[in-house]
Amino acid sequence: MGEFSPGLEGVVAAETAVSEVDGANGRLIYRGGYLIEDLVPVVSYEEAAYLLWHGELPNESELDALRQQMASARNLNKSGRGTLMAIDPGTDPMDVLRTVVSAQGASKTLAKPTLEEAIALTAVFPTIVGAAYRRRQGKDPLEPRDDLGHAANLLWMMEGKEPSAEKAHWVDTYLVLLADHGLNASTFAARVVASTGSDLTSCVVGAIAALKGPAHGGATLAARNMLDKVGSAANAEKWLTEAHARHERFSGFGHRVYRTYDPRAKILREIAKTAAPELHETAARTEELALKILHEAHPERPNATNVDFWASVVLTGAGIPKELFTTVFATSRVSGWTAHVLESLSDLRIIRPASRWIGPEPGKKPLQLAKR
Amino acid sequence: MSNNAYVPGLEGIVASQTAISMVDGQNGRLIYQGYVIADLAEEMSFEEVAFLLWEGRLPNRSELDALSLELVGHRTLTQPASIALDALPKDTDPMDVLRSVVSVQGVEHRLAKPTVPLAIHATASFPTILAMFHRRKLGLPPIKPRADLGHAANYLYMLNGTEASPEIVRALNTYLVLLADHGMNASTFTARVIASTESDLTSALVGAIGALKGPAHGGAPAAVIEQLELIGTADNAERWLRDARKRKVKFMGFGHRIYRVYDPRAKILKEMCRRMNPKFYDLASKVEEVALQILHEEHPERPQSTNVEFYSAGVLQAIGLPKEYFTPTFAAGRVTGWSAHVLEQAANNRIIRPQSEYIGPEPRKPMPLAERG
């Protein structure tokens, strides 16, 4: 047996062509070999999803077909709807998503994951997220709009009004940027579930469950909460110095893989200037000081800003309340999760690592209950 | 990018340190917290073993009473969970029912850290979910849980509406104990990956249910029955199996990545089968003999051992469970192990984020939409 590598750091658990995080050079490559910064100016979320699923960008007719297929799969079925309406409106939106996706995908017999299912699952996320949001506010869920793109429909499902082109574009860019990211914990969870021959819904439910954790998808909310505590650019120095003295962790900094500035954070930082000018000012000052403090504390560490930090600013600018951040992250990442599951089917082998025993010496005899 | 080589299936890679269970494949031993499974299986109640997995030691009388009381107190579904259960079509796969209703039963307003009481509550709910759905499918009214019955007895009571015989209860209890944990199997590993992001216990359990559903993991015991039904009689075993092999049909219930000798759980279940389900046993033991012979002829170097699913099928059949409830009942046992692993992971956590090796094309520039062919 090999050495124990906590967190499986450095262990290669899959071969993939879906995406590559080139941490040393600060590059994120999506399937087909495209750098994220090259894709963002030319593709919508639907095109990025198509790319992750097929390995090629769609042409106009392929894109139209995908848009239509997604638009027609936006409604909840009876199980999904019944389950949604059964849940207390104050429930954590990630729990709503986990549960309703599970019910929506409940089936009679075990089916092998398919692309059609991946498309349908991706299409329905905004419906669930929008409904979770509206129910929290005591409002009824809305019907999806089949004439809107994926990002615009998400905002519609939340607010019940058509978003400005600008807002829809910010959300769309965010969705493109977060759609895949190598073998992160939620994607890995999806691949482990898939490795047993289970169905696509089970894989996606497992991935949602993993994304919920504050050490993963919950980090965007943590970054925004920190910015709320900082309050203003003028207060940043005082707050960060004091927080550091209290050993409080700065949210939105550091990543296991990137050794340089996260390319997604760079793009979001630029958008944040227009999307949320005031919060951008606070965030920019916070970033500057946080990086300085972290560098002084650990000069050896590449303590770069991560995607969550600037994502929290852009999502705020797009009008997405912070309690929905993780669900919007999931709304993007579901295309990556499903692409990984579909990829893994071509060479399915159960993922079953080993463990090291650190318990008592085996073979002790149990005492009878009365003698314990 | 990593300099390390890709390890398919993470075989042999140590992903966790654990004191919960150990699969000693060389010697055919399964250890729970230091105890050999054979010393626990027919002596301990499921409740005692659950306590052992969660707390690291066997309970004394008052601890066991407290645990039993806590389990009994959480056998009822929340109202949203009952409504959600009724919203699913009657012909839904019970594993999908379990995945969905456990998810509803565990919804929270704020993220909570995994705790033993939460593990107890989840464990208590599994039989209720399965029994309620089974009865609904049959058009029968749900049965209220009985506070005076133990975990295994109450499950059978809620399924059937009548008290099962002590022998049947004991058999189910032993099955649940045998299946309660098994090292870093795929569903347990899924639960630990989810817990490693600091997510909640319900999320980890829901993910684990999804993984257990796969036929390469927990989804196989029903397939054993189906294959035996196809074989039909002991006399037909040799002909059917040899013929099946030519068609590359997989023998259900054989092979395991870890055991090099006979699975100790299979040994116990085989003996139970012999006592409780002689008809199954006569056919199954003949099929086992021939299957092992054929597998040995093909791969003399491989330890082609009978796995736990093979004789599980016969025991669960004798208990009277419909075959679509085999895997969910496996889950009802394993939920104790899953939650124990989640607690262990949370106590000493580091996010589980392995690397991947990129096998796609070299970086290139995307074409604008209008220019794509």
XYZ file of C-alpha atoms in Angstrom:
745
model
C 0.000 0.000 0.000
C 1.177 3.534 -0.765
C 1.708 6.454 1.562
C -1.280 8.303 2.989
C -1.676 11.532 1.073
C -4.127 13.704 3.043
C -6.796 15.121 0.755
C -5.311 13.003 -2.060
C -3.133 16.001 -2.845
C -1.042 15.316 -5.913
C -2.683 11.941 -6.549
C -3.921 11.576 -10.125
C -7.424 10.120 -9.859
C -8.612 10.511 -13.456
C -7.581 11.160 -16.991
C -9.714 13.867 -18.524
C -10.104 15.943 -21.632
C -12.940 18.017 -20.132
C -10.719 20.660 -18.541
C -7.250 21.255 -17.228
C -6.127 23.550 -14.451
C -2.574 24.524 -15.287
C -1.814 26.015 -11.903
C 1.847 26.759 -12.554
C 1.022 29.018 -15.492
C -2.332 30.275 -14.226
C -4.266 28.801 -17.121
C -7.673 27.129 -17.200
C -8.191 25.082 -20.349
C -11.630 23.849 -21.403
C -12.252 20.808 -23.539
C -11.005 21.178 -27.065
C -7.930 23.047 -25.822
C -9.451 26.511 -25.367
C -8.102 28.910 -22.761
C -10.834 30.372 -20.597
C -9.883 33.970 -21.435
C -10.234 33.199 -25.144
C -13.646 31.612 -24.701
C -15.285 34.255 -22.531
C -15.465 36.972 -25.215
C -16.947 34.623 -27.841
C -19.204 32.050 -26.154
C -22.459 31.975 -24.200
C -23.037 29.466 -21.410
C -24.935 27.185 -23.764
C -21.940 27.110 -26.118
C -19.562 26.400 -23.250
C -21.806 23.553 -22.065
C -21.956 22.157 -25.605
C -18.172 22.328 -25.728
C -17.777 20.451 -22.445
C -20.219 17.756 -23.553
C -19.070 17.341 -27.155
C -15.471 18.515 -27.263
C -16.220 20.985 -30.069
C -17.913 24.367 -30.155
C -21.343 24.244 -31.817
C -22.122 25.899 -35.117
C -25.277 28.007 -35.407
C -27.684 25.179 -36.104
C -26.213 22.957 -33.390
C -26.478 25.825 -30.934
C -30.095 26.506 -31.916
C -30.939 22.874 -31.393
C -29.334 22.871 -27.947
C -31.098 26.092 -26.924
C -34.423 24.618 -27.959
C -33.770 21.388 -26.169
C -32.871 23.249 -22.990
C -35.821 25.629 -23.211
C -38.210 22.699 -23.486
C -36.693 20.910 -20.466
C -37.028 23.764 -17.987
C -40.227 22.621 -16.302
C -40.306 20.505 -13.169
C -42.088 17.186 -13.399
C -44.722 16.114 -10.883
C -42.225 14.572 -8.442
C -39.912 17.555 -8.628
C -42.707 20.033 -8.150
C -44.399 18.081 -5.368
C -41.130 17.821 -3.484
C -40.287 21.477 -3.985
C -43.622 22.568 -2.576
C -43.316 20.174 0.392
C -40.128 21.784 1.671
C -40.201 24.631 4.163
C -39.564 27.907 2.277
C -36.813 28.878 4.727
C -34.691 25.849 3.777
C -31.080 26.369 2.682
C -31.346 26.775 -1.121
C -28.612 24.156 -1.632
C -30.758 21.644 0.244
C -33.705 22.591 -1.951
C -31.553 22.017 -5.018
C -30.156 18.689 -3.758
C -33.621 17.419 -2.904
C -35.566 18.620 -5.921
C -32.919 17.407 -8.360
C -33.092 14.012 -6.646
C -36.883 13.859 -6.909
C -36.945 15.243 -10.452
C -34.556 12.486 -11.501
C -36.232 9.651 -9.601
C -36.769 6.807 -12.032
C -38.237 3.368 -12.314
C -35.171 1.525 -13.544
C -31.467 2.210 -13.503
C -30.427 4.041 -16.668
C -26.961 4.726 -17.995
C -26.167 8.457 -18.057
C -26.889 10.085 -21.414
C -26.272 13.455 -23.001
C -30.026 14.084 -23.249
C -30.303 13.669 -19.493
C -27.325 15.960 -18.938
C -29.013 18.659 -21.009
C -32.338 18.242 -19.209
C -30.707 18.402 -15.775
C -28.742 21.504 -16.694
C -31.877 23.151 -18.063
C -33.900 22.656 -14.891
C -31.446 24.116 -12.362
C -32.524 27.780 -12.871
C -36.142 26.731 -12.334
C -35.301 25.219 -8.948
C -33.005 28.057 -7.894
C -35.574 30.674 -8.904
C -38.340 28.821 -7.076
C -36.222 28.439 -3.924
C -35.551 32.174 -3.966
C -39.151 33.206 -4.529
C -40.502 30.848 -1.891
C -38.035 32.327 0.611
C -39.667 35.660 -0.107
C -43.169 34.283 0.281
C -43.805 34.435 -3.465
C -45.000 31.752 -5.834
C -42.533 30.134 -8.233
C -42.725 31.324 -11.826
C -43.024 29.436 -15.079
C -39.813 29.402 -17.117
C -39.571 31.505 -20.289
C -38.612 29.544 -23.360
C -37.662 32.660 -25.326
C -34.802 33.572 -22.986
C -31.238 32.263 -22.857
C -30.040 30.255 -19.902
C -28.635 33.175 -17.884
C -31.545 35.529 -18.618
C -34.053 32.820 -17.743
C -32.324 32.303 -14.395
C -32.781 35.988 -13.546
C -36.354 35.867 -14.827
C -37.174 32.861 -12.634
C -35.926 34.828 -9.634
C -37.312 38.282 -10.245
C -40.210 37.839 -12.611
C -38.947 40.552 -14.884
C -36.732 40.391 -17.894
C -33.191 41.355 -16.917
C -31.200 44.029 -18.738
C -28.885 42.699 -21.423
C -25.985 43.839 -19.284
C -27.046 41.881 -16.199
C -27.782 38.774 -18.219
C -24.347 39.090 -19.790
C -22.592 39.287 -16.406
C -24.380 36.206 -15.185
C -23.700 34.426 -18.468
C -19.981 35.205 -18.196
C -19.939 33.943 -14.618
C -21.654 30.723 -15.743
C -19.073 30.205 -18.521
C -16.177 30.801 -16.125
C -17.358 28.354 -13.459
C -18.567 25.556 -15.735
C -15.608 23.273 -15.087
C -12.386 23.197 -13.131
C -10.482 19.920 -13.249
C -10.988 17.371 -10.554
C -12.404 19.582 -7.814
C -14.181 17.911 -4.883
C -17.713 18.022 -6.315
C -16.644 16.813 -9.758
C -14.633 14.085 -8.098
C -17.688 13.123 -6.020
C -19.703 12.859 -9.247
C -17.035 10.639 -10.800
C -16.856 8.377 -7.752
C -20.637 7.893 -7.840
C -20.496 7.269 -11.601
C -17.751 4.690 -11.105
C -20.201 2.294 -9.440
C -22.418 2.303 -12.546
C -25.009 4.511 -10.877
C -27.293 6.942 -12.719
C -26.661 10.562 -13.687
C -29.061 12.039 -11.128
C -27.220 10.239 -8.316
C -23.916 11.643 -9.600
C -25.257 15.193 -9.763
C -26.958 14.957 -6.366
C -23.644 13.824 -4.854
C -21.874 16.713 -6.544
C -24.393 19.261 -5.224
C -23.894 17.763 -1.768
C -20.127 18.301 -2.032
C -20.397 21.775 -3.531
C -22.452 22.866 -0.529
C -19.430 22.757 1.776
C -17.879 26.083 2.797
C -14.460 24.737 1.784
C -15.771 24.350 -1.785
C -18.798 26.103 -3.311
C -19.718 27.865 -0.102
C -16.556 29.965 -0.436
C -18.221 32.628 -2.617
C -20.700 33.381 0.143
C -17.858 33.473 2.683
C -16.010 36.010 0.531
C -19.085 38.221 0.303
C -19.690 37.921 4.054
C -16.158 39.106 4.644
C -16.648 42.081 2.327
C -19.797 42.922 4.272
C -17.777 42.930 7.470
C -15.084 45.102 5.902
C -17.852 47.505 4.951
C -15.930 50.102 2.959
C -12.569 50.759 1.331
C -11.781 53.219 4.102
C -12.388 50.587 6.769
C -10.440 47.816 5.016
C -7.065 48.397 6.644
C -8.476 48.490 10.162
C -10.687 45.429 9.680
C -8.071 43.256 7.983
C -5.315 44.113 10.457
C -7.568 43.300 13.373
C -8.935 40.148 11.754
C -5.426 38.935 11.038
C -4.444 39.586 14.656
C -7.434 37.444 15.717
C -6.178 34.691 13.321
C -9.332 34.979 11.258
C -8.953 33.404 7.829
C -9.364 35.768 4.870
C -12.041 34.359 2.600
C -11.379 34.464 -1.124
C -7.654 33.886 -1.073
C -5.521 30.855 -1.749
C -6.086 27.760 -3.882
C -4.479 24.358 -3.866
C -3.727 24.389 -7.566
C -3.023 27.935 -8.797
C 0.440 29.289 -8.143
C -0.407 32.552 -9.930
C -3.465 34.810 -10.256
C -6.564 32.732 -11.059
C -7.485 33.589 -14.679
C -11.193 33.547 -13.812
C -10.668 36.005 -10.961
C -8.887 38.338 -13.363
C -11.866 38.417 -15.737
C -14.407 38.831 -12.932
C -12.365 41.633 -11.337
C -12.620 43.587 -14.585
C -16.383 43.014 -14.881
C -16.875 43.981 -11.233
C -15.817 47.552 -12.030
C -18.996 48.087 -14.057
C -21.252 45.525 -12.389
C -20.813 46.741 -8.815
C -18.628 49.890 -8.701
C -19.034 50.538 -4.990
C -18.419 46.986 -3.860
C -15.574 46.805 -6.366
C -13.869 49.681 -4.604
C -14.141 47.960 -1.221
C -13.061 44.647 -2.719
C -10.080 46.099 -4.588
C -8.765 47.765 -1.443
C -9.446 44.594 0.571
C -7.596 42.505 -1.979
C -4.594 44.792 -2.036
C -4.255 44.771 1.747
C -5.082 41.101 2.219
C -2.433 40.035 -0.276
C 0.092 42.279 1.462
C -0.720 40.904 4.915
C -0.718 37.306 3.669
C 2.577 37.817 1.871
C 4.177 39.241 4.989
C 2.896 36.323 7.047
C 3.861 33.616 4.506
C 6.264 34.979 1.887
C 6.728 31.447 0.525
C 3.054 30.911 -0.291
C 1.455 32.016 -3.553
C -1.497 33.618 -1.834
C -3.372 34.762 -4.886
C -6.945 35.943 -4.979
C -9.291 33.137 -5.937
C -12.366 33.088 -8.117
C -14.774 33.235 -5.181
C -13.562 36.653 -4.129
C -14.442 38.455 -7.370
C -17.377 36.178 -8.186
C -19.066 37.431 -5.034
C -18.777 41.019 -6.302
C -20.017 40.290 -9.822
C -22.970 38.199 -8.642
C -23.929 40.993 -6.272
C -23.813 43.452 -9.161
C -26.057 41.166 -11.200
C -28.643 41.302 -8.421
C -28.151 37.775 -7.083
C -28.614 37.672 -3.313
C -25.778 36.050 -1.451
C -27.825 33.152 -0.088
C -28.164 31.948 -3.692
C -24.469 32.139 -4.593
C -23.716 28.455 -4.140
C -26.806 27.399 -6.088
C -25.810 29.677 -8.977
C -22.346 28.115 -8.855
C -24.063 24.714 -9.132
C -26.189 26.026 -12.013
C -22.965 26.589 -13.895
C -20.963 23.556 -12.776
C -23.662 21.008 -13.598
C -22.495 21.052 -17.220
C -18.974 20.163 -16.090
C -20.181 17.493 -13.677
C -22.248 15.798 -16.347
C -19.457 16.101 -18.932
C -17.102 14.323 -16.517
C -19.627 11.582 -15.818
C -20.234 10.992 -19.528
C -16.492 10.956 -20.178
C -15.894 8.435 -17.394
C -18.339 5.939 -18.932
C -15.912 5.031 -21.705
C -13.586 3.376 -19.191
C -15.614 2.688 -16.080
C -13.685 1.292 -13.144
C -14.937 1.524 -9.597
C -13.101 4.152 -7.538
C -12.275 2.342 -4.358
C -9.152 3.588 -2.635
C -7.518 2.006 0.398
C -7.432 3.227 3.973
C -4.822 2.932 6.669
C -5.889 1.327 9.925
C -5.190 3.475 12.969
C -7.576 1.679 15.334
C -6.897 -0.820 18.112
C -5.048 -4.046 17.427
C -7.507 -6.390 15.709
C -8.823 -9.432 17.479
C -9.973 -8.185 20.848
C -12.971 -10.088 22.182
C -16.204 -8.264 22.868
C -17.536 -8.311 26.430
C -21.104 -9.367 27.110
C -23.430 -6.411 27.610
C -23.902 -7.068 31.329
C -20.131 -6.975 31.925
C -19.479 -3.643 30.236
C -0.346 19.230 -13.537
C 1.196 16.455 -11.591
C 4.263 14.353 -12.036
C 2.529 11.368 -10.533
C 1.057 8.591 -12.621
C -2.691 8.115 -13.023
C -3.974 5.384 -10.719
C -7.142 3.854 -12.207
C -9.797 3.411 -9.539
C -7.305 4.756 -6.970
C -6.438 1.124 -6.358
C -3.942 0.831 -3.518
C -3.922 4.574 -2.862
C -4.432 5.370 0.805
C -7.147 8.019 0.868
C -7.864 8.063 4.608
C -6.697 6.919 7.971
C -9.471 5.240 9.859
C -10.160 3.461 13.122
C -13.696 2.456 12.144
C -13.184 -0.668 10.123
C -10.430 -2.576 8.406
C -10.702 -5.041 5.592
C -7.833 -7.453 6.075
C -8.010 -8.991 2.638
C -5.000 -11.278 3.069
C -6.441 -13.045 6.079
C -10.106 -12.696 5.170
C -10.903 -10.639 8.225
C -13.234 -7.691 8.618
C -12.530 -5.676 11.757
C -14.862 -3.142 13.383
C -13.003 -0.929 15.878
C -10.708 -3.838 16.783
C -13.367 -6.582 16.879
C -13.436 -9.348 14.309
C -16.803 -9.423 12.501
C -17.383 -13.098 13.345
C -17.345 -12.182 17.047
C -19.979 -9.496 16.552
C -22.306 -10.751 13.840
C -24.513 -13.122 15.768
C -23.914 -11.761 19.247
C -24.607 -8.056 18.974
C -27.693 -6.073 18.178
C -27.521 -3.606 15.297
C -27.877 -0.830 17.867
C -24.781 -2.013 19.767
C -22.727 -2.146 16.594
C -23.954 1.300 15.536
C -22.804 2.634 18.897
C -19.470 0.864 18.398
C -18.923 2.462 14.994
C -19.878 5.941 16.182
C -18.247 5.959 19.610
C -15.377 3.524 19.196
C -16.474 1.155 21.976
C -19.368 -1.092 22.852
C -22.093 0.526 24.949
C -22.951 -0.435 28.500
C -26.587 -1.114 29.386
C -27.579 2.476 30.096
C -25.810 3.786 26.977
C -27.553 1.180 24.870
C -30.918 2.077 26.380
C -30.305 5.757 25.666
C -29.356 5.014 22.069
C -32.394 2.791 21.545
C -34.644 5.494 22.921
C -33.116 8.104 20.624
C -33.588 5.818 17.611
C -37.198 5.068 18.547
C -37.859 8.781 18.957
C -36.796 9.515 15.379
C -38.593 6.838 13.413
C -41.268 9.214 12.222
C -40.820 11.203 9.036
C -41.117 14.964 9.021
C -44.179 16.301 7.274
C -42.229 17.526 4.211
C -40.602 14.094 3.933
C -43.981 12.301 4.006
C -45.389 14.649 1.389
C -42.319 14.215 -0.806
C -42.539 10.441 -0.463
C -46.139 10.571 -1.655
C -45.170 12.838 -4.567
C -42.985 10.124 -6.135
C -44.569 7.701 -8.609
C -45.369 4.320 -7.084
C -43.030 2.467 -9.418
C -39.966 4.552 -8.485
C -36.777 2.604 -7.715
C -36.683 2.425 -3.879
C -33.054 3.626 -3.966
C -34.228 6.834 -5.648
C -36.972 7.115 -3.030
C -34.382 6.733 -0.291
C -32.020 9.268 -1.885
C -34.811 11.831 -2.275
C -36.630 11.356 1.035
C -33.444 11.218 3.122
C -32.582 14.502 1.424
C -35.896 16.072 2.435
C -35.847 14.607 5.935
C -32.444 16.241 6.480
C -33.038 19.715 5.055
C -31.795 22.497 7.267
C -32.002 26.262 7.465
C -28.371 26.666 8.437
C -25.362 24.488 7.853
C -24.857 22.170 10.825
C -21.738 20.173 11.670
C -22.142 16.384 11.635
C -22.849 14.941 15.100
C -23.705 11.544 16.599
C -27.324 12.610 17.343
C -27.750 13.569 13.669
C -26.313 10.181 12.674
C -28.815 8.462 14.977
C -31.727 10.423 13.526
C -30.771 9.575 9.962
C -30.286 5.886 10.806
C -33.697 5.770 12.473
C -35.424 7.158 9.381
C -34.207 4.669 6.755
C -36.537 1.752 7.616
C -39.504 4.094 7.908
C -38.917 5.543 4.439
C -38.558 2.101 2.887
C -41.517 0.565 4.684
C -43.839 3.498 3.961
C -42.985 3.483 0.280
C -43.315 -0.286 -0.015
C -46.785 -0.217 1.527
C -47.857 2.724 -0.570
C -46.864 0.814 -3.679
C -48.995 -2.111 -2.537
C -51.876 0.244 -1.799
C -51.641 -0.469 1.925
C -51.821 2.140 4.688
C -48.567 3.006 6.479
C -47.850 1.293 9.795
C -46.817 3.401 12.770
C -43.434 2.422 14.249
C -43.479 0.332 17.445
C -41.436 1.804 20.284
C -41.053 -1.580 21.961
C -39.313 -3.163 18.983
C -35.610 -3.036 18.132
C -34.322 -1.597 14.881
C -34.478 -4.781 12.802
C -37.796 -5.967 14.266
C -39.412 -2.588 13.767
C -38.328 -2.446 10.120
C -40.047 -5.761 9.432
C -43.083 -4.736 11.433
C -43.464 -1.503 9.478
C -43.084 -3.369 6.196
C -45.515 -6.188 6.925
C -47.802 -4.926 9.667
C -47.126 -8.066 11.676
C -44.362 -8.986 14.065
C -41.722 -11.192 12.475
C -40.498 -14.386 14.139
C -37.421 -14.098 16.383
C -35.411 -16.126 13.873
C -36.218 -13.742 11.035
C -35.532 -10.692 13.182
C -32.221 -12.189 14.226
C -31.285 -12.869 10.617
C -32.013 -9.304 9.547
C -30.116 -8.017 12.554
C -27.082 -10.106 11.607
C -27.300 -8.940 8.001
C -27.390 -5.284 9.099
C -24.414 -5.833 11.415
C -22.412 -7.603 8.705
C -23.009 -4.830 6.189
C -22.619 -1.882 8.578
C -19.131 -0.935 7.446
C -16.422 -2.086 5.086
C -13.358 0.133 4.856
C -13.043 2.686 2.106
C -15.661 1.328 -0.278
C -17.011 3.635 -2.997
C -20.085 4.895 -1.127
C -18.195 5.494 2.110
C -15.500 7.253 0.142
C -18.179 9.406 -1.532
C -19.495 10.362 1.911
C -15.984 11.323 3.016
C -15.325 13.386 -0.128
C -18.554 15.303 0.509
C -17.795 15.730 4.212
C -14.314 16.980 3.336
C -15.820 20.173 1.895
C -17.357 20.780 5.354
C -20.802 20.005 3.984
C -23.505 18.549 6.238
C -24.220 14.927 7.213
C -27.380 14.605 5.126
C -25.487 15.716 2.031
C -22.837 13.075 2.665
C -25.475 10.360 3.162
C -27.424 11.331 0.070
C -24.232 11.150 -1.992
C -23.410 7.751 -0.501
C -26.866 6.395 -1.359
C -26.293 7.522 -4.943
C -23.006 5.616 -5.065
C -24.387 2.487 -3.422
C -27.061 2.356 -6.106
C -24.504 1.440 -8.772
C -24.475 -2.222 -9.815
C -20.693 -2.398 -9.306
C -21.273 -1.575 -5.640
C -24.540 -2.193 -3.779
C -26.765 -2.781 -6.753
C -25.807 -6.417 -7.278
C -27.735 -8.628 -4.792
C -30.918 -8.436 -6.814
C -28.882 -9.426 -9.858
C -27.752 -12.587 -8.049
C -31.368 -13.688 -7.658
C -32.083 -12.850 -11.271
C -29.151 -14.952 -12.450
C -30.137 -17.874 -10.219
C -33.665 -17.662 -11.598
C -32.241 -17.948 -15.096
C -30.188 -20.983 -14.121
C -33.251 -22.541 -12.547
C -31.933 -25.820 -11.114
C -28.697 -27.193 -9.684
C -28.529 -29.732 -12.518
C -28.576 -26.934 -15.033
C -25.789 -24.944 -13.354
C -22.807 -26.371 -15.200
C -24.383 -26.108 -18.642
C -25.807 -22.630 -18.055
C -22.646 -21.160 -16.566
C -20.304 -22.578 -19.227
C -22.608 -21.377 -21.931
C -22.971 -17.959 -20.290
C -19.210 -17.630 -20.148
C -18.960 -18.094 -23.892
C -21.372 -15.172 -24.235
C -19.151 -13.138 -21.853
C -21.917 -12.975 -19.255
C -20.623 -11.801 -15.870
C -21.203 -14.171 -12.953
C -23.075 -12.226 -10.298
C -21.778 -12.381 -6.747
C -18.137 -13.205 -7.401
C -14.898 -11.260 -7.138
C -13.756 -8.462 -4.905
C -10.846 -6.070 -5.164
C -9.639 -6.681 -1.633
C -10.306 -10.182 -0.344
C -7.734 -12.769 -1.362
C -9.596 -15.447 0.568
C -13.250 -16.193 1.341
C -15.144 -13.066 2.453
C -15.878 -13.591 6.175
C -19.334 -12.058 5.769
C -20.166 -14.418 2.921
C -19.186 -17.347 5.143
C -21.670 -16.322 7.832
C -24.407 -15.558 5.321
C -23.851 -18.879 3.569
C -24.441 -20.749 6.814
C -27.570 -18.669 7.475
C -28.805 -19.491 3.982
C -28.300 -23.189 4.570
C -30.523 -22.995 7.656
C -33.136 -20.536 6.483
C -33.410 -20.914 2.731
C -32.548 -24.503 1.765
C -34.070 -24.216 -1.701
C -31.914 -21.206 -2.481
C -28.933 -22.847 -0.810
C -29.097 -26.029 -2.887
C -29.077 -24.104 -6.131
C -26.720 -21.360 -4.993
C -24.090 -23.648 -3.495
C -23.970 -25.695 -6.701
C -23.755 -22.530 -8.806
C -21.008 -21.263 -6.524
C -19.014 -24.457 -6.883
C -19.223 -24.464 -10.672
C -18.692 -20.718 -11.027
C -15.556 -20.815 -8.877
C -14.288 -23.765 -10.902
C -14.814 -21.947 -14.218
C -13.322 -18.715 -12.918
C -10.323 -20.632 -11.635
C -9.812 -22.344 -14.985
C -9.846 -18.964 -16.711
C -7.634 -17.104 -14.257
C -5.811 -19.543 -11.985
C -3.765 -16.649 -10.581
C -6.814 -14.721 -9.404
C -8.466 -15.320 -6.045
C -11.993 -15.543 -7.423
C -13.914 -15.575 -4.221
C -17.602 -15.511 -3.563
C -18.559 -12.037 -2.378
C -21.020 -10.869 0.240
C -23.792 -10.254 -2.256
C -24.092 -13.851 -3.353
C -25.492 -15.289 -0.132
C -27.001 -11.951 0.986
C -29.561 -12.532 -1.700
C -30.679 -15.812 -0.154
C -30.830 -14.437 3.364
C -32.807 -11.361 2.356
C -35.155 -13.553 0.340
C -35.710 -15.787 3.381
C -36.413 -12.706 5.468
C -39.188 -11.949 2.999
C -37.817 -8.793 1.442
C -38.767 -8.125 -2.173
C -35.603 -8.046 -4.282
C -35.863 -4.339 -5.104
C -35.422 -3.767 -1.356
C -32.100 -5.629 -1.143
C -29.886 -2.637 -1.936
C -31.937 -0.163 0.133
C -31.712 -2.565 3.090
C -27.960 -2.695 2.551
C -28.106 1.126 2.836
C -30.122 0.844 6.059
C -27.175 -1.048 7.559
C -24.377 0.948 5.952
C -25.767 4.328 7.034
C -24.107 3.707 10.404
C -20.715 3.218 8.779
C -21.184 6.171 6.427
C -22.034 8.494 9.289
C -19.179 7.164 11.454
C -16.767 7.922 8.600
C -18.229 11.390 8.145
C -17.692 12.100 11.851
C -14.132 10.802 11.627
C -13.431 12.863 8.507
C -14.861 16.019 10.075
C -12.754 15.558 13.203
C -9.517 15.697 11.209
C -10.376 17.194 7.881
C -8.593 18.168 4.730
C -10.541 18.727 1.502
C -10.282 15.716 -0.814
C -9.236 17.201 -4.103
C -7.093 14.906 -6.208
C -5.515 15.821 -9.530
C -6.404 14.827 -13.028
C -4.232 14.273 -16.029
C -5.210 16.275 -19.081
C -5.494 14.159 -22.194
C -7.121 16.768 -24.446
C -5.662 18.760 -27.319
C -3.027 21.464 -26.976
C -4.318 25.002 -26.408
C -5.864 26.648 -29.470
C -8.085 29.654 -30.256
C -11.890 29.429 -30.520
C -13.676 30.543 -33.702
C -16.556 33.025 -33.406
C -19.975 31.384 -33.840
C -20.605 32.641 -37.387
C -17.331 31.185 -38.635
C -17.829 27.667 -37.296
C -18.485 24.991 -39.887
